[in-house]
Every structure is written in structure tokens, then in C-alpha cells.
């Protein structure tokens, strides 16, 4: 299945196969038939040449005979025309003698001349002209007395005759061309008496030349005058009397000078050829010509040649047919053989070739058969070989592609070098690692990539390589930019090329190892620090994993939680005291309320209070917890700290006891003082005592009230801190609440200085009314206390982002900027307040705690000597 495409591929790589048609044979080769035909042609050629030679000779003699026949005819014309002229001269002589000798009357003379014209064929008319040229008598009466001066002179011809023949001229009487025969007439004394002029009509010369004209056939007969013009032509054809003769002038001159002349000529280039004979007309300067077309003269010969050639051609065709027929047994097997050879070349199986023809051809066919069988056998072998070759080639290509891909994309630099160490091939990574381009690396020595100080080491490694044919070592690379890079070198032998060197950049690995070491040391250091901290810290520290299992706990935690050393860890450290750990109010902790559980859910817990009640004692704990997360937010566990707050709780309890005692024990007498002072004041009023007694009583009353307020502050502060000041929040209209509050304050000292600036559309706030009243009372009393007696105090409202902000503004002494930040702390008072005013410094502290407990915020803006504004915000009720 695979062999045929391979064969096609081979065929396409070679020259195209020869055409299957015999006509398509390679150029320059000649077929057997052609050879035979050429041989035949060579055999017939002498016969053809002989026939052509004979025809040529015959042609020459035929032309010569034709010309001589024409010369004879021309001489006959000349003779016959001469006889005609002699006849005319005779008539002229007769008429002239009669006119001169017998002095005829004009009428008689004309009659005589007319009789002569009638006697002589071809004559137009006769005249008798005086030597001066005057027509004395004429056969045409109209001519008498006319003047013909030129004619007598014609009689003075050089040849010494008494007669002359004129050239062709236009007859004045008829206006037609004609020629004249002139005859001198002498008197009895021999003097010239006149000239008889006979004007001949040329076309009528047919009658004068009957013998010559007979049998002209395709030829013509002509008379040419001394001026070389046709006087007479038979048959006329296109020629007219007076036309210039067609013959060359030299031929005419030669003919006049000789007895006769033969010639061939053409009337004009391209015209037919004439075979001509020219003979002079004696004593006239005229020529007689007879001519015949050469083609007509040679026609019989041509016909013979045609017949001969036809026969020759027929014989040739017959020979051709014979060659074709006789060559067939020779040619057909060869053509058949050729077809088989072409088919074999085109990949077809050869069949057996028919064995026929001569012995040599049969031998050839047998040899071809043998060759075809050999080719078939070898073809099968070739196909198998080709298939194996293709499979191997495909595997090789796949392997090459895989190798190339690995080579190109390898993360390590790969260099292939010859045995001399010159680099032959590199991958892209090699370029990146060395800083050289791939092109620059080719041809470079491997040694150039190694720092000079490591050449000795490189030589050692090479020795190792020569022994083991493989090495792996750490070395350094000289980068093009000058840097020295640590690399791991691997060299393996790649026969027959040389060796393959793989370089791996271990710079990053080395750096990473160093960094890892540094980090490990840092981790160890920090772990040691942490260990020290955890061990030394008095608080109990427990670290739990994400499932709540205890990973680590210090001794303090073990002591606090009652965990024995070596006891297996349990989840939720607080649960180690299960049943014992409780909330301050005595309720047990639910798991989800445990600080460790909350921390593992991302919450940071601070200062949660728990109590462990054991038989021997009660342990109060302050618990804080925070999640431990990775940088990307993955929860690893939590750290929980436990601080023993038992002592603090005891102190707080003691303080509360003291405060309870103070508030109870001090308030009792103070209430009595206050009541007695009020009673005293009423008595003094009734008694009309308004002097010192009343002022002293008012002072006692005011002091009692202030003391009561201070005791209240102390008690409230203590309750707030111990979380014993419960809140009952409900929606309140703040503005209305403040106005009501002001009305309750009416009558109190300086309350008239307070102005409430109402605001429309304020949303209700969530607050506890009693605590809110306390906040307002504290802020307003401070504003009144720390501002001049006549100045005003304003209360205003605004709504800001889900909160209603209340502002209490006074125009008092203000607060120094550096002191503002300390306001709101427990017992903090400004310097000026400390020296001039009474107070504990708890009012703002209580305000802040209450506002924050209600979900709001307390802050102040103040400018010294200008006044202060205290703001507090409360959340808007939803
Ligand atoms: P006190 O009993 O001293 O007034 P507070 O807690 O009410 O205690 O106030 C704390 C301190 O804040 C005051 O001692 C005073 O110095 C300062 N302060 C409070 N309100 C004003 C105000 N309106 N103008 C100036 N200073 C004030």
C-alpha cells in the first residue's frame, strides 16, 4: 500500500517518461520506417537527377529551335513585306511616269492615281507632290494644292535608291496612323519632277502578308519602323500602331545590323518570356519580328516532364507503401517492446511481448522479457526496502521532533560541541544564560565560557569525562557581561559528534538555600523568643489549631486551667475545665461563646471575663483570643491568653463595697443635712431673716447638693466599670427630650442662660432616657460652670450619616489644645479647673462611657478664650 506513492515520488523526481506515441520519440532519433524511406529516396535520387538533366537539355534545344523558327518566320515577313513595297513602287512608278511624261490634266491625273490606289491593296491614297512639297495631284481631291514640305526630302535617302519608306506618322487626311512609300519621278531629262507618295493603312497589311501570317498560332508577327515603333502587329492584341516596341533597343540595333537575330526577352519584369527572331526589311531601316511565348514553345516538353514526374511519384508512393508493409514485421515488435518499456517505466507490470520479426528483434524481445522480470523482482524488493525506509524515516522524524522540542524548550542550557570543544549547536536557553546570542556561541570554544581561574578545574573535569564519558559537577560560567554565575555542569558523550553539555543555573538555588538558612535562623530565633515570652509571661498562653486542639500551652495556662503536664490535649482549652468554667453571672459557657471558638471564627476577643469555680476557691479569668492566619487569609489556629483577674476582681469588689458603703453611709447624713438646710431656709424666710443667716443656709444647701452629685458620680463610675449600669434603649425624639429636660431644670441656678435651638425633621434616636438625661445634665452643668455668668449656652442638633449629633456650646475660657486629648479620662481635670473650680473629673468620663454604651461617640472642639463645644452622637432608630 505504501510502495506505490513512493514509486510516484521517485518518478516525479526523474525526467518525465517519453511519449507513448512514435511521433513523440526523443528529438534527433530516426525510426526504422524513416530510415527505410531515406534509403529508398537515396536509391531514387540518381534517377530523378538524370531525368532533370535530360529535361534541362531538352529545354535548351527546344528554346533554340523555337527562336530559329521565329527567325525564319521574321525573314519570311520581311521578304513578303519587301514584295508588297515593290508592288507599291511599281504602281507609283507607273502613275508617276504617266503624270510626268504625258502632262495629264488634273482630273485625269487624280483619276490615274485613284486607279492605282484601287489596284494596290492596303493603300489609303496616292499623291503626286512637287519637289517643293506642293500636292500637284491626289487620289483624294481634298489634298490637291496642299503642302507636304517634308516628304520630298525623304527621297534623298542615303542608300541611293529613288524610293524611301517613311516611319509611322499620322495621316493628315484621315487622322489615322499610317506610313508612306515615296517614289521619285524624273522627267525625260532626268530631272526630279516630283514624288509619288503612297500612304499605307497598316491594319490592312494582313492582305499583303498572307503567307507569313499563316500558322502563327500562339505567336505574333510584327513590323517595326526605324523609330522603333510598332507599325503592324498580328494579332494586334493590346498593341496599337505607334506603340514603342517591347524589345530592348540594343537587340533592335543588332538585328538591323545583321541578317537576322534570335533572342529571348520579357516585355516587362514579371511578364511572360518570349522566344523571338528579328530580320531587317532591306533598304528601309525597318525590322520584321516573329515571336512566341517560351511556355507555349516548351509546353510539349513540360507535358512530357509532368507525365514522367507523375510516373516517378507513383513509383515512389508504391515504394513507400512497400516499405511500410515490409517494415511492419520489423517495426511492430519494436513498438510493442517500446510500449512495454514505457509501461514498465510507469510502474505497470510487463506482460509477455509477442515474439515475431527478424531474429535480432526476437533476441531483443527475449532480453527485454528477462529484464522486465528482473525489474519486477527488484521492484518488490525495493518496495519492501522503501517501506522499511519510510517507517524508519518517520520514526526518525518523530524522534527528531521530540528531541528538537525538548532541546528548544529545555529550562537548562544545552550545548553540543565537537571533540575539539568547539560549540556546534545551542538551545535558546544557552543564549539567555551566557548572554551571547546563539549565533555568537556557534564555533566558540567551551573553555571561553569558563572563568580563567577555573580552567584548571575544567581540565580535571575533562580528564574525568574522558575516562567515564560522563561527568556531573558544579562549576562557574563566565557571562558575556563579565558576571560569574554558579552552574551545575553535566557532560555526556554524543557519538559521533562529540559531547553534550548541560548547564543549570544554580545561582537562584544557592541564593534560595542561603535565604532559607537565614529564614530558618530567624524562625529559630523568633521561636526561642516566643518560647521565652510564653514561658516567662505570667498570663496563661494557649495556642490551638484550626480544629481547636491545643498545640501548645505554657505553665501558667496549665496552672490556671488545671491541665496536668503530659495530659493529652483536648479541643477548646476552656473546656478542659468543663463544668467549672462559667460566666460571671454563673451561667455555663456555650461552645460558640468561648473566646477560643470565636477566635477560630475570625473574631478578636478582648477582656472576656470567666470564672472557674473550684471547691477550694473561685478563679476569675480575663480571657483574650485572636486568630492566627496566613498572609492570604487562611486560618491556621488561634492564640488564647488567660490572665488571673481574681485579685483585681477582689479589689473591684472591695471598691464596690466601699462605694456602696460610702454612697449609703455618706448619703444618709447628707440627706439629713440637705433636708435640715431646706427646712432652715424655710424657717428663715418665714422669720424674714434674709441676711447672713440665709446666705449661710443656701451655701450649706448648695454644698450638700454638690456633694450628693459627686457621690452619685463616684457610684455611677464604679457601676459603669463593673458593668452594673443596665441600659433600656428606646426611640426618643431628641429635640423634645432636651426641651422637656430644660423645663425640669427651670428654677435651677443659671438655667435661664441655656438656649435650645430646635431642628426640624430630626429622626428619633435610640437611647436610654435616664442615661441621656445624665449626659445632658453633665454637659450643661460644665458649660455653665466653665463660662462667664452672663454668657449664653446653646444646645443645637444636626443629623450626620445615621447619627443625630447634639452640640453644647459655651463662650467660656476654652481648653488648651494639649489638654483636649486627655478629656474624658477618669479623674482628669484641666489645670485651670483644678485651681479654680470644684469637681472630681468624673462627669465627662461618665458621659463618654454612657454615650459609647449607647453606640455613639463624644468629642470636643475648643478655642482658648473663645469657648468650647461638646458634641455627642446617638444612633438613629431604624
Ligand atoms: P469636673 O467635675 O471637674 O467638672 P468633669 O469630668 O465634668 O469634671 O470635667 C472634666 C474637666 O473638663 C473639668 O475639670 C474641666 O477642666 C474640663 N471641662 C469640662 N467642661 C468644660 C467646659 N465647658 N469648658 C471648659 N472646660 C471644661
PDB file of C-alpha atoms and ligand atoms in Angstrom, residues 710 713 778-779 781-787 810 812-815 823-825 827-834 837-846 862 867-868 870, ligand 1:
ATOM      1  CA  UNK A 710     -20.082  63.930  93.450  1.00  0.00           C
ATOM      2  CA  UNK A 713     -20.637  60.411  90.032  1.00  0.00           C
ATOM      3  CA  UNK A 778     -23.279  66.846  82.954  1.00  0.00           C
ATOM      4  CA  UNK A 779     -22.508  68.703  79.732  1.00  0.00           C
ATOM      5  CA  UNK A 781     -23.586  71.996  84.077  1.00  0.00           C
ATOM      6  CA  UNK A 782     -19.988  72.032  82.774  1.00  0.00           C
ATOM      7  CA  UNK A 783     -20.890  74.643  80.119  1.00  0.00           C
ATOM      8  CA  UNK A 784     -22.473  76.854  82.768  1.00  0.00           C
ATOM      9  CA  UNK A 785     -19.645  76.221  85.224  1.00  0.00           C
ATOM     10  CA  UNK A 786     -16.754  76.961  82.843  1.00  0.00           C
ATOM     11  CA  UNK A 787     -18.178  80.116  81.212  1.00  0.00           C
ATOM     12  CA  UNK A 810     -20.436  77.833  75.639  1.00  0.00           C
ATOM     13  CA  UNK A 812     -16.116  80.363  78.284  1.00  0.00           C
ATOM     14  CA  UNK A 813     -12.359  80.136  78.784  1.00  0.00           C
ATOM     15  CA  UNK A 814     -11.976  77.184  76.439  1.00  0.00           C
ATOM     16  CA  UNK A 815      -9.472  74.329  76.775  1.00  0.00           C
ATOM     17  CA  UNK A 823     -10.584  64.972  78.414  1.00  0.00           C
ATOM     18  CA  UNK A 824     -12.940  62.131  79.184  1.00  0.00           C
ATOM     19  CA  UNK A 825     -10.399  60.178  81.171  1.00  0.00           C
ATOM     20  CA  UNK A 827     -10.473  61.979  87.199  1.00  0.00           C
ATOM     21  CA  UNK A 828      -8.899  64.218  84.582  1.00  0.00           C
ATOM     22  CA  UNK A 829      -9.342  67.944  85.109  1.00  0.00           C
ATOM     23  CA  UNK A 830      -7.673  70.844  83.318  1.00  0.00           C
ATOM     24  CA  UNK A 831      -5.103  72.925  85.177  1.00  0.00           C
ATOM     25  CA  UNK A 832      -7.362  75.961  85.424  1.00  0.00           C
ATOM     26  CA  UNK A 833     -10.282  73.811  86.641  1.00  0.00           C
ATOM     27  CA  UNK A 834      -8.121  72.189  89.245  1.00  0.00           C
ATOM     28  CA  UNK A 837     -13.451  75.005  90.386  1.00  0.00           C
ATOM     29  CA  UNK A 838     -14.715  72.162  92.409  1.00  0.00           C
ATOM     30  CA  UNK A 839     -15.118  68.743  90.852  1.00  0.00           C
ATOM     31  CA  UNK A 840     -13.853  65.194  90.659  1.00  0.00           C
ATOM     32  CA  UNK A 841     -13.167  64.916  86.960  1.00  0.00           C
ATOM     33  CA  UNK A 842     -15.676  62.126  86.556  1.00  0.00           C
ATOM     34  CA  UNK A 843     -18.523  63.934  84.749  1.00  0.00           C
ATOM     35  CA  UNK A 844     -17.031  63.760  81.240  1.00  0.00           C
ATOM     36  CA  UNK A 845     -15.773  60.264  81.924  1.00  0.00           C
ATOM     37  CA  UNK A 846     -19.284  59.089  82.807  1.00  0.00           C
ATOM     38  CA  UNK A 862     -12.463  74.286  71.809  1.00  0.00           C
ATOM     39  CA  UNK A 867     -15.411  78.855  74.256  1.00  0.00           C
ATOM     40  CA  UNK A 868     -15.980  75.152  73.794  1.00  0.00           C
ATOM     41  CA  UNK A 870     -19.043  69.371  73.335  1.00  0.00           C
TER      42      UNK A 870
HETATM   43  P1  LIG B   1     -15.453  68.372  86.872  1.00  0.00           P
HETATM   44  O1  LIG B   1     -16.083  67.820  87.976  1.00  0.00           O
HETATM   45  O2  LIG B   1     -14.028  68.766  87.111  1.00  0.00           O
HETATM   46  O3  LIG B   1     -16.174  69.302  86.094  1.00  0.00           O
HETATM   47  P2  LIG B   1     -15.780  66.851  84.519  1.00  0.00           P
HETATM   48  O4  LIG B   1     -15.442  65.484  84.142  1.00  0.00           O
HETATM   49  O5  LIG B   1     -17.109  67.272  84.317  1.00  0.00           O
HETATM   50  O6  LIG B   1     -15.224  67.124  85.935  1.00  0.00           O
HETATM   51  O7  LIG B   1     -14.844  67.731  83.617  1.00  0.00           O
HETATM   52  C1  LIG B   1     -13.516  67.388  83.473  1.00  0.00           C
HETATM   53  C2  LIG B   1     -12.724  68.619  83.176  1.00  0.00           C
HETATM   54  O8  LIG B   1     -13.030  69.107  81.887  1.00  0.00           O
HETATM   55  C3  LIG B   1     -13.064  69.781  84.003  1.00  0.00           C
HETATM   56  O9  LIG B   1     -12.348  69.775  85.218  1.00  0.00           O
HETATM   57  C4  LIG B   1     -12.699  70.938  83.155  1.00  0.00           C
HETATM   58  O10 LIG B   1     -11.396  71.260  83.341  1.00  0.00           O
HETATM   59  C5  LIG B   1     -12.957  70.486  81.819  1.00  0.00           C
HETATM   60  N1  LIG B   1     -14.233  70.996  81.258  1.00  0.00           N
HETATM   61  C6  LIG B   1     -15.382  70.305  81.225  1.00  0.00           C
HETATM   62  N2  LIG B   1     -16.342  71.047  80.606  1.00  0.00           N
HETATM   63  C7  LIG B   1     -15.739  72.245  80.241  1.00  0.00           C
HETATM   64  C8  LIG B   1     -16.200  73.389  79.582  1.00  0.00           C
HETATM   65  N3  LIG B   1     -17.444  73.503  79.166  1.00  0.00           N
HETATM   66  N4  LIG B   1     -15.327  74.415  79.412  1.00  0.00           N
HETATM   67  C9  LIG B   1     -14.037  74.288  79.844  1.00  0.00           C
HETATM   68  N5  LIG B   1     -13.545  73.194  80.442  1.00  0.00           N
HETATM   69  C10 LIG B   1     -14.422  72.196  80.676  1.00  0.00           C
END
